[in-house]
PDB file of C-alpha atoms and ligand atoms in Angstrom:
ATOM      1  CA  UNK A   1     -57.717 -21.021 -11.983  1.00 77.00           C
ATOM      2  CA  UNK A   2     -54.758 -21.843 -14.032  1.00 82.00           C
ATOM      3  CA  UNK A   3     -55.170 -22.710 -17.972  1.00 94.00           C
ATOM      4  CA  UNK A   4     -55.854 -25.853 -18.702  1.00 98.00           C
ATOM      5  CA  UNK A   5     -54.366 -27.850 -21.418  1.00 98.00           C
ATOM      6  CA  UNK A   6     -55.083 -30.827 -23.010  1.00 98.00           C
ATOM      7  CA  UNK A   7     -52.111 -31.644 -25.053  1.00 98.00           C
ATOM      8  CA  UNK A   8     -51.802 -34.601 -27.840  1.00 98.00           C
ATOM      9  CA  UNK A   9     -53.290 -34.792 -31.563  1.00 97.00           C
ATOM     10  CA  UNK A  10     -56.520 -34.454 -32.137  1.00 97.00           C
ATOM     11  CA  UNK A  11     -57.191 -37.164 -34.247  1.00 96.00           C
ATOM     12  CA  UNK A  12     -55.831 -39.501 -31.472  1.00 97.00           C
ATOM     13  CA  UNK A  13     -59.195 -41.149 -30.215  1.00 98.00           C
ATOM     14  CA  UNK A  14     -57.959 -41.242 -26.351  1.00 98.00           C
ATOM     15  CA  UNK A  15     -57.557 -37.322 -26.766  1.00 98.00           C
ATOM     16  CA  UNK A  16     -60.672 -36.932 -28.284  1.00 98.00           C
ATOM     17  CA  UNK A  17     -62.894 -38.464 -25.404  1.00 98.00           C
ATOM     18  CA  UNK A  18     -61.011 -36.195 -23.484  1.00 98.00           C
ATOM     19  CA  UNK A  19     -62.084 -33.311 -25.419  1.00 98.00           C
ATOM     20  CA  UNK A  20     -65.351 -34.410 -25.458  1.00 98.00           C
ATOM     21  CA  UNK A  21     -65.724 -34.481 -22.194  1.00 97.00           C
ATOM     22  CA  UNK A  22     -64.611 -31.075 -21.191  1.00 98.00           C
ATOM     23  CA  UNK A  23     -67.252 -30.180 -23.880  1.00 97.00           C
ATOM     24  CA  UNK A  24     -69.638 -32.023 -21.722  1.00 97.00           C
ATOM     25  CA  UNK A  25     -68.929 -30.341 -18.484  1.00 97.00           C
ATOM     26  CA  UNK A  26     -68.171 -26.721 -19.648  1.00 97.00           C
ATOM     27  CA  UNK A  27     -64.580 -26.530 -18.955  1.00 97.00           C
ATOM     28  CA  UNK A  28     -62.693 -24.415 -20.902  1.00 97.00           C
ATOM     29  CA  UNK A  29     -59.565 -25.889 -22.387  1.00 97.00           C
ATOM     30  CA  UNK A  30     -56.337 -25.557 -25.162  1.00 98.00           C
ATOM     31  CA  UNK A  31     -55.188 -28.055 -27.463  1.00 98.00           C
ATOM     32  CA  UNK A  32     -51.707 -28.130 -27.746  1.00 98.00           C
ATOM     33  CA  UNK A  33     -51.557 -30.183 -30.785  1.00 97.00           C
ATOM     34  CA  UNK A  34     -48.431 -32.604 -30.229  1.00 97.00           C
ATOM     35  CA  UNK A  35     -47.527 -36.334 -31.063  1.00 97.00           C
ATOM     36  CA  UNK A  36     -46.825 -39.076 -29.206  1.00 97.00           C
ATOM     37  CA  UNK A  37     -42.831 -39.080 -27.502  1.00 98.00           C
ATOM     38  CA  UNK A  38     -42.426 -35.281 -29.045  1.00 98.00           C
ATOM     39  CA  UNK A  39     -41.410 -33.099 -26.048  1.00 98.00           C
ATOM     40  CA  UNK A  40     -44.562 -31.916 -25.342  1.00 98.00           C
ATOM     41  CA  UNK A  41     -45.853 -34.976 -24.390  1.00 98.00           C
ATOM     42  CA  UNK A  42     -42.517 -36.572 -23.166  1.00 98.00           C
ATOM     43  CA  UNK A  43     -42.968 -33.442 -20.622  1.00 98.00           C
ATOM     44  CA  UNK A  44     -46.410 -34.464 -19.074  1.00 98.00           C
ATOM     45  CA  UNK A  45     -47.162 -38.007 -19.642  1.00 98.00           C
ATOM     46  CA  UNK A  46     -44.661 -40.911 -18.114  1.00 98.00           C
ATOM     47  CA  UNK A  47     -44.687 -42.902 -21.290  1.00 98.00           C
ATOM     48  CA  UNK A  48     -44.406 -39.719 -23.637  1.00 98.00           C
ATOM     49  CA  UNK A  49     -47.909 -40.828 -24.615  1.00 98.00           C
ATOM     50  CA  UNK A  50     -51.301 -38.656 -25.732  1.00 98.00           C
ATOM     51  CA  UNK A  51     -53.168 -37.515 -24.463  1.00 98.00           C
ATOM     52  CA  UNK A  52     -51.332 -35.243 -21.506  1.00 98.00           C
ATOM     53  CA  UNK A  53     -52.633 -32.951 -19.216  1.00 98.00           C
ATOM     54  CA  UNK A  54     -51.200 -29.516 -17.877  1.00 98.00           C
ATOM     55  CA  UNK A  55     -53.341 -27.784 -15.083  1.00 98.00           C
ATOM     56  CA  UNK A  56     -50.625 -25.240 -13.533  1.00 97.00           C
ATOM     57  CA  UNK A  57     -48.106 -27.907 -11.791  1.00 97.00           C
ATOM     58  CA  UNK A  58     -50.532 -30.322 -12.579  1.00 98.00           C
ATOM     59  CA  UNK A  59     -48.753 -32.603 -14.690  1.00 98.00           C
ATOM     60  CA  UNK A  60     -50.689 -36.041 -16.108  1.00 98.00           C
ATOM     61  CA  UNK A  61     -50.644 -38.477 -18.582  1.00 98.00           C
ATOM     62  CA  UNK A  62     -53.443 -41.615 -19.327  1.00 98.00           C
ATOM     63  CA  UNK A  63     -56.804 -40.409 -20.417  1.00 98.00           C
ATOM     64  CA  UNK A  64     -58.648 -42.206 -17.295  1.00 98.00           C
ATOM     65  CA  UNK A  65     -56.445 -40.365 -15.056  1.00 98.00           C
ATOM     66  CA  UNK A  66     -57.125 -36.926 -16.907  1.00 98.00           C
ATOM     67  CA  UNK A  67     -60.719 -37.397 -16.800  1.00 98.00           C
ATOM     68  CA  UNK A  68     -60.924 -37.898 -13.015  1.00 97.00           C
ATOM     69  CA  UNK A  69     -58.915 -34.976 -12.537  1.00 98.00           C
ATOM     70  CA  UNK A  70     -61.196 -32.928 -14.489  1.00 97.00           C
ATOM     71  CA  UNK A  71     -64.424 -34.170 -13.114  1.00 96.00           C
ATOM     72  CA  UNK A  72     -63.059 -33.871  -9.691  1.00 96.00           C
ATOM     73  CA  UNK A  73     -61.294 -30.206 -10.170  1.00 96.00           C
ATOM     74  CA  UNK A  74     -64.368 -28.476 -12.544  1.00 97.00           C
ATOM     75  CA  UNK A  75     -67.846 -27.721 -11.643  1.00 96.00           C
ATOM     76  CA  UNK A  76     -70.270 -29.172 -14.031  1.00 96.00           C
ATOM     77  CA  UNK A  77     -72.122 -32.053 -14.923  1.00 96.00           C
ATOM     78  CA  UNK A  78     -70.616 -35.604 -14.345  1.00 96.00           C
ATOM     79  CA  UNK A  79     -70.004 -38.081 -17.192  1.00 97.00           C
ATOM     80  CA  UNK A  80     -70.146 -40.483 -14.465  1.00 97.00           C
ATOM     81  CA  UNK A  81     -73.155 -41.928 -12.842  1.00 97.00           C
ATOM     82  CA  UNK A  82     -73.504 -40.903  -9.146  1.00 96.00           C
ATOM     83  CA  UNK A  83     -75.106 -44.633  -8.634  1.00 97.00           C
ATOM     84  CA  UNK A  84     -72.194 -46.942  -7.861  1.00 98.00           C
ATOM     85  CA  UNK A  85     -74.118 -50.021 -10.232  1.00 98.00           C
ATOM     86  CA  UNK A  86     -74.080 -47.630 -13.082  1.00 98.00           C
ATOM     87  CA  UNK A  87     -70.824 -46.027 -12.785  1.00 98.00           C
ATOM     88  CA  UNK A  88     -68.685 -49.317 -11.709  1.00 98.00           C
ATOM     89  CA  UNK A  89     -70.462 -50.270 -15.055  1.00 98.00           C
ATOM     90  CA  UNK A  90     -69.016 -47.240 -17.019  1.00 98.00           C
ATOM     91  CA  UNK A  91     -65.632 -48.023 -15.364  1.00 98.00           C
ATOM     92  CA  UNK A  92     -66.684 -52.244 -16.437  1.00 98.00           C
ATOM     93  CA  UNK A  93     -67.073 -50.497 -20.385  1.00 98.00           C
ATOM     94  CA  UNK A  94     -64.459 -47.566 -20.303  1.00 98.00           C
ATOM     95  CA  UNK A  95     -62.117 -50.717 -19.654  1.00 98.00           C
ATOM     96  CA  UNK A  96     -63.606 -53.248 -22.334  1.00 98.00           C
ATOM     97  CA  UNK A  97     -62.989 -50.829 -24.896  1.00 98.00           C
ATOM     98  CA  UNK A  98     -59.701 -50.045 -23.584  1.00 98.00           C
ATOM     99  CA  UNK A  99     -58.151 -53.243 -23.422  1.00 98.00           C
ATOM    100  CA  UNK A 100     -60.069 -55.005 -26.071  1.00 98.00           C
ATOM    101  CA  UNK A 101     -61.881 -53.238 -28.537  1.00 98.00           C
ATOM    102  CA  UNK A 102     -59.018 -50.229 -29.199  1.00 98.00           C
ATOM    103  CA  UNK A 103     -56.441 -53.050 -29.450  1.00 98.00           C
ATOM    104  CA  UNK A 104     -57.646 -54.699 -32.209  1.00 98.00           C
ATOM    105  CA  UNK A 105     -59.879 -52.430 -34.128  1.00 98.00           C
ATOM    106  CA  UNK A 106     -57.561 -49.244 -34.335  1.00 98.00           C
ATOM    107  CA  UNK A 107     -54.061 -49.926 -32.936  1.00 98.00           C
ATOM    108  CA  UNK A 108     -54.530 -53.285 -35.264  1.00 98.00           C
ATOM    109  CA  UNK A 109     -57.236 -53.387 -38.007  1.00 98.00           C
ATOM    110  CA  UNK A 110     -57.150 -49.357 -38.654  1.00 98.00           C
ATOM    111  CA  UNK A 111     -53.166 -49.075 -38.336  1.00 97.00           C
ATOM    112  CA  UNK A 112     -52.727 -51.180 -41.698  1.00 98.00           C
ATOM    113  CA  UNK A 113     -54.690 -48.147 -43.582  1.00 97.00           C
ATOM    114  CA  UNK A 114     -53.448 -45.045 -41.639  1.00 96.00           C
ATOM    115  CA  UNK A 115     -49.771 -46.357 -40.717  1.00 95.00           C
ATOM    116  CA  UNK A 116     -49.352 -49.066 -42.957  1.00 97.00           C
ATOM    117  CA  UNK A 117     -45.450 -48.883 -43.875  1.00 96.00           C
ATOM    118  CA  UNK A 118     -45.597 -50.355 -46.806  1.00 96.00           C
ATOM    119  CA  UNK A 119     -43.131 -48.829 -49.560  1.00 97.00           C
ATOM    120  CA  UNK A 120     -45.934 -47.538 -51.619  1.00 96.00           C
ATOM    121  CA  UNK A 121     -48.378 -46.279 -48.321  1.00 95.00           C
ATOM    122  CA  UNK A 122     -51.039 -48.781 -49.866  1.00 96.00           C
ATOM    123  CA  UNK A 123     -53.189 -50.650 -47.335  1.00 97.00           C
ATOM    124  CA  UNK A 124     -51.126 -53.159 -44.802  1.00 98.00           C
ATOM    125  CA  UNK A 125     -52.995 -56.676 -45.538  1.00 97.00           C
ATOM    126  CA  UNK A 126     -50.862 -58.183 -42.845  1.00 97.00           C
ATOM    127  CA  UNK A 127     -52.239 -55.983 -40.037  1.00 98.00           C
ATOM    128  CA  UNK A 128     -56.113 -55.577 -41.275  1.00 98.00           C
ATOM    129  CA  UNK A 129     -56.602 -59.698 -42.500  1.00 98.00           C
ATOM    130  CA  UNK A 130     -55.837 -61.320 -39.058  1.00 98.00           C
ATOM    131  CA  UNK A 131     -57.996 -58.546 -37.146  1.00 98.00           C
ATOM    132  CA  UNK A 132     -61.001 -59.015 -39.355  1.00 98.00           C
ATOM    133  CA  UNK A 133     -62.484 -62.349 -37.487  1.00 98.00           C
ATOM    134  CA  UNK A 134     -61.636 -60.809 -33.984  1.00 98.00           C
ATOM    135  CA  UNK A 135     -63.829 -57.641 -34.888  1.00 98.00           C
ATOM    136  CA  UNK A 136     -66.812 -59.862 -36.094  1.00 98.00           C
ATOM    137  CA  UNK A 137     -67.479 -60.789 -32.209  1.00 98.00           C
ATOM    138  CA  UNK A 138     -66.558 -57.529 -31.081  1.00 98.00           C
ATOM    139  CA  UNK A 139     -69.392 -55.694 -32.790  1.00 98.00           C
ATOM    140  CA  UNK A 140     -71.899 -58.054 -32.440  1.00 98.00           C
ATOM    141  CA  UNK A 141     -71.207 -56.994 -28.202  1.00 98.00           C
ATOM    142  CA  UNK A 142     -71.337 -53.828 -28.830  1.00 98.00           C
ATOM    143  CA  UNK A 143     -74.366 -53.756 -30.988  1.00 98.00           C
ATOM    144  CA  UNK A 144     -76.375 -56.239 -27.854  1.00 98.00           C
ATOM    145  CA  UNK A 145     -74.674 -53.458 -25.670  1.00 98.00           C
ATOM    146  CA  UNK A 146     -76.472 -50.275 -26.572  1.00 98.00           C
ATOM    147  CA  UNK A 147     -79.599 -52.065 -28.414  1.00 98.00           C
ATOM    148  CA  UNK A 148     -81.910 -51.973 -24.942  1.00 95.00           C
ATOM    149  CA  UNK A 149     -81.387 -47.558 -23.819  1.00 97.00           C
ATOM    150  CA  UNK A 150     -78.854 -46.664 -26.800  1.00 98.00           C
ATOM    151  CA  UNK A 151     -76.425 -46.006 -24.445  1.00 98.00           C
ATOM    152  CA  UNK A 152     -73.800 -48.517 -22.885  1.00 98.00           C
ATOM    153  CA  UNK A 153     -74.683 -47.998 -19.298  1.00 98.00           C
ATOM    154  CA  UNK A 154     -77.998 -46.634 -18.607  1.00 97.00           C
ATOM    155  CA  UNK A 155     -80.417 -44.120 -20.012  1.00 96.00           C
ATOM    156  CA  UNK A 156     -77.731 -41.149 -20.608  1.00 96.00           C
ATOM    157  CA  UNK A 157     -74.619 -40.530 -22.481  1.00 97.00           C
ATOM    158  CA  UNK A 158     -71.337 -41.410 -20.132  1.00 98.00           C
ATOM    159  CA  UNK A 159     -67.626 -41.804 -20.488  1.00 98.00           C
ATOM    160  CA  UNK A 160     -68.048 -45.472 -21.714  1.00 98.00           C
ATOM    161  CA  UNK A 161     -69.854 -43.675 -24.870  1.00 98.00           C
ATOM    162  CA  UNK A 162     -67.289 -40.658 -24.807  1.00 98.00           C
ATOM    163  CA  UNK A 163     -64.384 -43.822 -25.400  1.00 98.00           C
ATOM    164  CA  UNK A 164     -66.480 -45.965 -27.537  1.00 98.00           C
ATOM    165  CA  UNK A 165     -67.684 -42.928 -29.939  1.00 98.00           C
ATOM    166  CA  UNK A 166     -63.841 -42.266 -31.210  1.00 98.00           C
ATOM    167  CA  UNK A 167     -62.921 -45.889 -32.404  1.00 98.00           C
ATOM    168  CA  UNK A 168     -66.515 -46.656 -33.863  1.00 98.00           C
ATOM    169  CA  UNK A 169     -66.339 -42.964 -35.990  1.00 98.00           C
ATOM    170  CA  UNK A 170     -62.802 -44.249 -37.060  1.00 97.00           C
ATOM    171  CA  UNK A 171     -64.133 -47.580 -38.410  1.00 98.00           C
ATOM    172  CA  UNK A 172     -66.945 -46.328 -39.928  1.00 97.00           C
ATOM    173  CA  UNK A 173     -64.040 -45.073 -43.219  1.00 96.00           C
ATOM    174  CA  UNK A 174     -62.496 -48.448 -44.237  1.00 97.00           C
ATOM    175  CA  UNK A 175     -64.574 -50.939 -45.983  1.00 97.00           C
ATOM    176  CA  UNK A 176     -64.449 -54.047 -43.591  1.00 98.00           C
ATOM    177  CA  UNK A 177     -65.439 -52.215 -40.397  1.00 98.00           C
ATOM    178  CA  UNK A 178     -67.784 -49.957 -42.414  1.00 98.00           C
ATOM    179  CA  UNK A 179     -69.762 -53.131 -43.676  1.00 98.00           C
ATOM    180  CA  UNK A 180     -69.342 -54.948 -40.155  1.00 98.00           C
ATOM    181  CA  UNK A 181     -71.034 -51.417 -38.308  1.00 98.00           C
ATOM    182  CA  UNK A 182     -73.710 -51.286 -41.189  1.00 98.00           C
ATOM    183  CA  UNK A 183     -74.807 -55.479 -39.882  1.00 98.00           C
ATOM    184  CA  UNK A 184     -75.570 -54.228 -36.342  1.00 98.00           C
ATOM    185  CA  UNK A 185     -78.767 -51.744 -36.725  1.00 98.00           C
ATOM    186  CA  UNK A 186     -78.639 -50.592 -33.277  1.00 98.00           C
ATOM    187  CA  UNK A 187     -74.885 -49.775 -33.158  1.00 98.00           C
ATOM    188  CA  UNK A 188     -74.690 -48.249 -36.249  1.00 98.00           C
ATOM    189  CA  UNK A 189     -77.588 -45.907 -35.110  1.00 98.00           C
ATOM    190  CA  UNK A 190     -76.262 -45.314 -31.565  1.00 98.00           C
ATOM    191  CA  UNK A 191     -73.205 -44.091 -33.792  1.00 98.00           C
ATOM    192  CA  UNK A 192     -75.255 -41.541 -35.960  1.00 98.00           C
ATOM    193  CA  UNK A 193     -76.778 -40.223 -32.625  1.00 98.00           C
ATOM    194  CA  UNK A 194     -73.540 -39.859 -31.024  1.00 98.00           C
ATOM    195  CA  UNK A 195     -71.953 -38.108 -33.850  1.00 98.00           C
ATOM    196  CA  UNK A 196     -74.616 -35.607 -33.935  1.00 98.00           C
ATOM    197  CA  UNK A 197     -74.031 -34.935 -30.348  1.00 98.00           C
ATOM    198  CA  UNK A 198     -72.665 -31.296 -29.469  1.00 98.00           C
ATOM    199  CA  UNK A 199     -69.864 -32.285 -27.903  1.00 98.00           C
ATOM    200  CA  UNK A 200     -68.668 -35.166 -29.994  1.00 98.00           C
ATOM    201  CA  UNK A 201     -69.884 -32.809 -33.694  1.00 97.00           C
ATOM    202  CA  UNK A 202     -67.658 -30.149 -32.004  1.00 97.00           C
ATOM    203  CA  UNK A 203     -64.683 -32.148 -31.082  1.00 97.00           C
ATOM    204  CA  UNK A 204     -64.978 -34.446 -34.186  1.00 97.00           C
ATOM    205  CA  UNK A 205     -61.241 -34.392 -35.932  1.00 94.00           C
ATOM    206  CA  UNK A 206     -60.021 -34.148 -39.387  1.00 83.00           C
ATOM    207  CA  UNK A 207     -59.903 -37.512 -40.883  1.00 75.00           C
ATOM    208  CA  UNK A 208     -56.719 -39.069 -41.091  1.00 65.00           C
ATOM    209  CA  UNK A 209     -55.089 -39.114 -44.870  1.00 55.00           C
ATOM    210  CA  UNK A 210     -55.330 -42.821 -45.513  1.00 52.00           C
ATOM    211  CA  UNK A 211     -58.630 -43.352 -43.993  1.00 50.00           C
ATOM    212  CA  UNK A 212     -61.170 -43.589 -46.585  1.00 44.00           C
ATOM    213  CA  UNK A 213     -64.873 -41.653 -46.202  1.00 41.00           C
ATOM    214  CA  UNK A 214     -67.853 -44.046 -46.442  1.00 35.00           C
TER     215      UNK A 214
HETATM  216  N1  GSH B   1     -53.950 -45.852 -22.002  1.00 56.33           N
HETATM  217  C1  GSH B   1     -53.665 -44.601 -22.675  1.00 56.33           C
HETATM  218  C2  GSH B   1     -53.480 -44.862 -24.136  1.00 56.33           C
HETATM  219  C3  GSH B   1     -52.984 -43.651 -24.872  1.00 56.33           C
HETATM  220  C4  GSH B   1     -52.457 -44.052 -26.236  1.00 56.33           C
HETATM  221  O1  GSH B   1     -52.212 -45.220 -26.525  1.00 56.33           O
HETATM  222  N2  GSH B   1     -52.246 -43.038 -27.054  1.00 56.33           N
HETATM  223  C5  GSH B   1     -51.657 -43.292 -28.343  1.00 56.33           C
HETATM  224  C6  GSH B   1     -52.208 -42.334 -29.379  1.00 56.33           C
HETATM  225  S1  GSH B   1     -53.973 -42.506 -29.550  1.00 56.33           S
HETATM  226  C7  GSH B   1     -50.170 -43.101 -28.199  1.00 56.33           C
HETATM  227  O2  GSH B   1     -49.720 -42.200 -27.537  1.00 56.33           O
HETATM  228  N3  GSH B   1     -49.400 -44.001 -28.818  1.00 56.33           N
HETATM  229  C8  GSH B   1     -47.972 -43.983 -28.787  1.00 56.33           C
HETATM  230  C9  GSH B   1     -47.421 -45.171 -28.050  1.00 56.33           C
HETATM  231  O3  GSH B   1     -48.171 -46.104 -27.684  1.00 56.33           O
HETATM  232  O4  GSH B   1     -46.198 -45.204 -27.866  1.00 56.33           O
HETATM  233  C10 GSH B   1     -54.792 -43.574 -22.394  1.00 56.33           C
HETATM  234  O5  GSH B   1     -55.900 -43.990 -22.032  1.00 56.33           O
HETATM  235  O6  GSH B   1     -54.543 -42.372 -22.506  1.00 56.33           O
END
């Protein structure tokens, strides 16, 4: 079998559930540490994006898309359910936090502290304010979500938790999310469980420079 490579930053959250699922299943992998639109990832992914994928002429971009390909190609155990409820569920989750939750808590809310182009690099009020009463709601889901098994689909640790982990380690640092996670007992605790998981303590990145430690 060719070398696989998973290539993009590690601190990018869509890289890291990739990474944490290889851990999951066994598979052997390389980080080839790159940004976004450098030529690394300009080379595998359509939209020069992270994270990419490079399995011999397998070329792929889109974190979904790499995580079918490795479930599919590698022997080992499945972050997806083999009942179709449950994983149509994962897919219902993996998508929620996709297209709602990383929108406005990280590429919004956590962009004013860790990209914040201001002149002096101090915290961007204009991105964080008008995030902060779209993140209220968001949590309080996410906190009914995993408060019955811990878990957002089931009884067992899937992809939906592999995307969900990333963002809600990221807004544990800065003080809004950080107080918002500490209101919701069962999320904040279905956090500390994750992040003493194996394959998420293994995987976990360094933190970003503006992002301050709780
Ligand atoms: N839908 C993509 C999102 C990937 C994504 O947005 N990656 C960010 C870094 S975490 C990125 O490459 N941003 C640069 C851009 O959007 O141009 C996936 O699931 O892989």
């Amino acid at each position: 079998m060719p070398e696989l490579q998973i290539i993009g930053s590690p601190v990018g959250n869509f890289v890291w559930a990739c990474r944490i699922m290889c851990t999951e299943k066994g598979v052997t992998y390389d980080l080839v540490p790159a940004l976004a639109h450098s030529p690394e990832s300009d080379a595998v992914h359509p939209l020069g994006k992270i994270p990419g994928l490079r399995h011999g002429d397998v070329t792929l971009g889109e974190s979904r898309a790499i995580c079918r390909y490795i479930d599919t190609v590698f022997p080992g155990p499945s972050l997806m359910p083999s009942d179709p409820v449950a994983a149509a569920q994962t897919e219902q989750w993996m998508s929620i936090v996709c297209t709602a939750i990383d929108p406005v808590m990280l590429r919004q809310y956590f962009r004013g502290y860790v990209f914040p182009g201001t002149p002096d690099g101090s915290p961007n009020r204009a991105f964080i304010e008008p995030a902060l009463p779209l993140m209220e709601p968001q949590f309080a889901l996410l906190d009914r979500a995993v408060a019955k098994t811990g878990h957002l689909v089931g009884e067992s640790f899937t992809l939906a938790d592999a995307y969900l982990t990333p963002i809600l380690y990221y807004m544990s640092k800065p003080p809004e999310s950080s107080a918002m996670l500490g209101k919701c007992t069962a999320l904040a605790a279905y956090l500390d469980r994750q992040l003493a998981r194996p394959s998420v303590r293994d995987t976990t990145p360094p933190a970003f420079p503006g992002a301050r430690r709780t």
